[in-house]
Amino acid sequence: MSAQLARALFTRRAALKAGALMVGFAFAGLSGRAFAEGAVAATRRLDPHDVDSFLAVNADGTVTLFCGKVDLGQGLRIAMRQIAGEELGIGVDMIKYIEGDTALTPDQGRTSGSNGIQRGGMQIRQAAATAREALIALAAQRLNMTAGDLVAQDGEVQPKNGGVGIRFAELIGEREFDLKLNPKAPLKDPATYSLVGRPLPRPDVPAKCTGSFTYMHDFTVPGMAHARVIRPPAVGAKLIAVDESSIKHLPSASVVRIKDFLAVIADDEWAAVCAARALRAQWTEWSGLPAQDKLIATLRGDPDIKDEVLIMRGPAGPVERDGATMRSATFFWPMQSHGSIGPSCAVADVGSDAATVWTASQGTHGNHKTFARFLGLPEERVRLIYLDGAGCYGMNGHEDAAADAAILSRAVGRPVRVQWMREDEHGWDPKGPPQLLDLSGMVDSAGRIFAWRTEMWLPQTTQGLPNIPLLAPAAAGLDEVRGLEPGLISQNADPPYAADSVQVVAHWLKDAPLRPAPIRSPGKPANCFAVESFTDELAAAAGLDPVEFRLRGLADPRGIEVIRRAAALMNWQTRPSPGPSKSAAMMRGRGLAYVHYKHSESYVAMGMDVAVERASGEIRVERVACAFDCGQIINPDGVHAQVEGSILQTLSRVLMEEVQFDRSRVTSVDWNSYPILRFPDVPRLEIALIDRPTERPLGAGEASCTPVGAALANAVFDATGARLRTVPFTPERVKAALSAA
Amino acid sequence: MASYRLRINGVERTIESSDPDQPLLYGLRGIGLTATKFGCGLGQCGACSVLIDGRATRSCLETVADAAGKSVVTLEGLGSVSAPHPVQAAFIKEQVPQCGYCTGGMIISAVALLTEKQKPTEDDIRTALEGNLCRCGTHVRVIRAVMAASGQGG
């Protein structure tokens, strides 16, 4: 999409379709240049407490929905329309949609933590409910009727008993609601829903399937230069010298150097690629990474560990009971890459006093402060606009690419597009951190857990800091907050089952070997892998069926139901593990794991059927059965797609993925050295969604990632009698476990 | 600057490049055909797949000089939102893409498969698409869409 077209779309959308409701709104400038030319600053309401920040009734009868959360492929574009349209009383095709633009949409926080619907969607629901109440009140006045006799539907307020209604546009078109979100505005009875709960198609799908969808990677601005950034050969290396003559055969290319930040720019993209490959630069030696084969010992031995007791239920000291033996086990989850299929890309146009950055980041609003700070600009002069990228599943390289582009654009005085190469994305995306867990526990003679202790080693989250340091500002020596934010990685480290004594201790590491960042369902896949594998170990030690053992300790009826549903899908045969085939050449087994996500959100139970080949150590996952309860379902097809994706992506992480590194740098920088799941590896999926229309809707994009590791490890144990406690479950590890079993 | 003439989506087009080794991918994107995606530049992921003389080909490895004189079909050339190719229509009906970055390459590989084999088995599809990576986990829907496009299941 050209900037001209983008500008046309922008003005059309914002100034016409959104209508004159946005009183005082003026074109804020699509580019830094427009900012710099003194365009009037935006006066659109952005306060997430104001109805007008979310909704505008347009003169043509449509409604524009302004959403601070972004659609990363998870389907918010339709789900948010369903929520708003349902509550307001207007069809989804009458709702226009603007998302993730710091100048136009309210800050609803990052699109992360699986909270798009459960937080962002609920703000929109309340805004729409408040608006509907206002529209009905306006109509009641006009019609001289009571509000109770009126209903909002099809974009009108209509008398319930029939008769002529009044269109929303007539009631308020071209005016603001001028209302705060009313948390008590009555919500529709779910029994009367006509939009929420239906599998409406996602509006971006046809364009994505026919090639007309504009991704971040496809976006251009007139006069734009193409750039490639040259990262150092070692994580901490400093730039000594650059030999600019090494690219003199590429006359359109030139070098940009700001301290240790090195890039080439060219008018033509291929020339930029060639220049980046040809450019000779001299860097300092650096080998500060830990040895990969000693990573676990390095984590345990970190001299800067800070201990924190996260959970202490029951007696504090050691617990003993006659006849019970303490069991213990250690689990490890390695560093993993987000593995985006498209390397990160961004475009920026930065002038001396304003900046516009187009980015595929999950956090346009969340990055606003960070970008303003390193660019040395006031926040209101920095605008971040979301465009879809390749899926990021957390914080991949999108933010770094955007920072690259912003710094380069400012340096060269023209818009710059930065496209990372494959080795940049694999090598430099911030990584899911390593997680080490020591678990111990005991089961009493009645087959119940009575003592449990989790100790976990994981990088700290630095409170109140918005970001990990971005690569470019750090290399260029710009002002940046140096925080760590790997996500809420300590959750679900305690069992969801009744126990007399539960202790969870975090050994917070000051740093991680490679920049840590949230990766889908941060921390929880590792914690649940440990907790639910260890639960299985306790069940096996007690000679109990794994499903029966779990149900004994569980009181939450929604938890019980997902376990029963998953077991039913599996045709679960009640017996202890391991099963009968553990000495066969091809061993088969089944396993199950359960999670109540963050102990407060969605419920998931997942069973797996596996075959393990003794000779090769290869695991074949034949079937995954998942029962999933995320409360009220907004769009069942969207939820189903998220559960499918969560299962397959996490299977890939569990079976195959581990970032490889030497003492200087990441060495797994392509799809051969960092393999992911392929079509022949894909199991049959059976997913049961449990809709609870009267419960609050919960996130669907993360929770079902969480039990994958344990469900698989438990199935492998059932098949083989061997316990896998280190991810990924490579054939070598399986063979080692088999020979140790 | 040399000119390379290709037939792209049924139309004679010229790609200008000073480097005969420039991958076709950059040439296509440079003339506005951006449905073909850069994924790895190494022929490992399939996001840049196009049909060259009917065969699914990695446009990141095919040079513009080698592609000269050949017939290239990109995702845009198969169909449009208003008139999608049957495989595109099946992908839309099955709501396959999430982020969608890999989807174009999947559709190209599927079209090539169905040209060779009108009624592929599920295993045929898995094998034909083995070189197409998807990170969102849309695989099950891809298989269902290709089966549906071949008049099976769905």
Coordinates of C-alpha atoms in Angstrom, one line a residue, chain A residues 72-73 200-202 205-213 215 217-218 228 269-270 273-274 337-339 341-343 389-391 393 417 419-422 520 620 637 640-642 644-645 648-649 652-653 657 670-672 674 676-683 685, chain B residues 17 19 21-23 26 29 34-42 44-45 47 75-77 79-81 84-85 88 91-104 106-107 125-127 129-144:
Chain A
L72 CA -2.4 -10.9 15.2
G73 CA -4.4 -13.6 13.4
L200 CA -18.7 -15.6 12.0
P201 CA -15.9 -15.6 9.4
R202 CA -12.8 -13.5 10.0
V205 CA -9.2 -14.2 5.6
P206 CA -10.3 -13.6 1.9
A207 CA -7.6 -11.0 1.3
K208 CA -5.0 -13.2 3.0
C209 CA -5.9 -16.1 0.7
T210 CA -5.8 -14.1 -2.5
G211 CA -2.8 -11.9 -1.9
S212 CA -4.4 -8.6 -1.6
F213 CA -3.8 -8.2 2.1
Y215 CA 1.2 -6.8 5.6
H217 CA 6.3 -6.3 5.0
D218 CA 4.3 -5.0 1.9
R228 CA 19.6 -4.0 6.4
E269 CA 16.0 -3.8 -1.6
W270 CA 18.2 -6.3 -3.3
V273 CA 20.8 -7.2 0.8
C274 CA 24.0 -7.4 -1.3
S337 CA 12.6 -18.6 19.6
H338 CA 9.3 -17.2 18.6
G339 CA 10.0 -18.6 15.2
I341 CA 7.7 -17.3 9.5
G342 CA 8.4 -13.8 8.2
P343 CA 11.5 -12.1 9.7
G389 CA 3.1 -9.0 10.4
A390 CA 4.0 -12.7 10.4
G391 CA 2.8 -14.1 13.7
Y393 CA 3.4 -15.1 19.6
R417 CA 12.1 0.2 5.7
Q419 CA 13.6 -6.0 6.8
W420 CA 15.4 -8.5 9.0
M421 CA 16.9 -11.6 7.3
R422 CA 16.2 -15.1 8.5
R520 CA 3.2 -17.6 24.0
R620 CA 4.8 -40.1 17.1
D637 CA -14.5 -21.0 15.2
H640 CA -11.2 -23.5 17.9
A641 CA -8.5 -22.1 15.7
Q642 CA -6.6 -20.7 18.7
E644 CA -5.6 -25.9 17.3
G645 CA -2.7 -23.5 16.9
L648 CA 0.5 -27.6 17.3
Q649 CA 2.8 -24.8 18.1
S652 CA 6.6 -28.2 18.1
R653 CA 8.3 -26.5 21.0
E657 CA 12.8 -26.7 19.8
D670 CA 17.8 -21.1 10.2
W671 CA 15.0 -23.8 10.0
N672 CA 17.5 -26.6 9.7
Y674 CA 16.0 -24.7 14.6
I676 CA 9.8 -26.8 13.8
L677 CA 6.8 -29.1 13.3
R678 CA 5.9 -30.1 9.7
F679 CA 2.8 -31.5 8.1
P680 CA 3.9 -35.2 8.5
D681 CA 4.2 -34.6 12.3
V682 CA 0.7 -33.2 12.7
P683 CA -1.5 -35.4 14.8
L685 CA -6.9 -33.1 16.8
Chain B
S17 CA 17.8 -5.8 -12.4
D19 CA 22.2 -8.4 -10.9
D21 CA 21.5 -13.5 -9.5
Q22 CA 18.8 -11.4 -7.9
P23 CA 16.2 -13.8 -6.7
Y26 CA 12.7 -9.5 -5.0
R29 CA 7.8 -7.8 -5.0
T34 CA 3.7 -8.7 -2.8
A35 CA 1.6 -11.8 -2.1
T36 CA 4.9 -13.7 -2.5
K37 CA 6.6 -13.5 0.9
F38 CA 10.1 -13.4 2.1
G39 CA 10.5 -16.0 4.7
C40 CA 14.0 -17.3 4.9
G41 CA 15.8 -16.7 1.6
L42 CA 17.1 -20.3 1.9
Q44 CA 13.5 -23.8 3.7
C45 CA 10.1 -22.5 4.5
A47 CA 6.5 -18.7 2.0
L75 CA -1.0 -16.0 -5.5
E76 CA -2.5 -12.9 -7.1
G77 CA -2.6 -14.7 -10.4
G79 CA -7.8 -15.6 -8.3
S80 CA -9.1 -12.6 -6.3
V81 CA -11.5 -12.0 -3.4
P84 CA -11.1 -16.9 -6.0
H85 CA -9.4 -20.0 -7.4
Q88 CA -8.3 -20.2 -2.5
F91 CA -9.0 -22.0 2.2
I92 CA -11.4 -19.1 2.8
K93 CA -14.3 -21.5 3.5
E94 CA -12.2 -23.4 6.0
Q95 CA -10.9 -20.1 7.6
V96 CA -7.4 -21.4 7.3
P97 CA -5.0 -18.5 7.9
Q98 CA -4.3 -17.0 11.3
C99 CA -1.4 -14.6 10.6
G100 CA -1.6 -15.8 7.0
Y101 CA 2.0 -15.2 6.2
C102 CA 2.6 -18.7 5.1
T103 CA -0.8 -19.3 3.5
G104 CA 0.0 -18.1 0.0
M106 CA 0.6 -23.3 1.0
I107 CA -2.0 -22.5 -1.6
I125 CA -1.1 -33.6 1.0
R126 CA 1.2 -33.9 4.1
T127 CA 4.1 -35.0 1.9
L129 CA 3.3 -29.6 1.9
E130 CA 6.2 -30.9 4.0
G131 CA 8.4 -28.0 2.9
N132 CA 5.8 -25.4 3.8
L133 CA 6.3 -24.2 7.4
C134 CA 3.4 -22.8 9.4
R135 CA 4.0 -21.3 12.9
C136 CA 0.4 -20.5 13.8
G137 CA -0.6 -24.2 13.6
T138 CA -3.1 -24.0 10.8
H139 CA -2.0 -27.4 9.4
V140 CA -5.2 -29.3 10.1
R141 CA -7.3 -26.7 8.3
V142 CA -4.9 -26.6 5.4
I143 CA -5.3 -30.4 5.0
R144 CA -9.1 -30.1 5.2

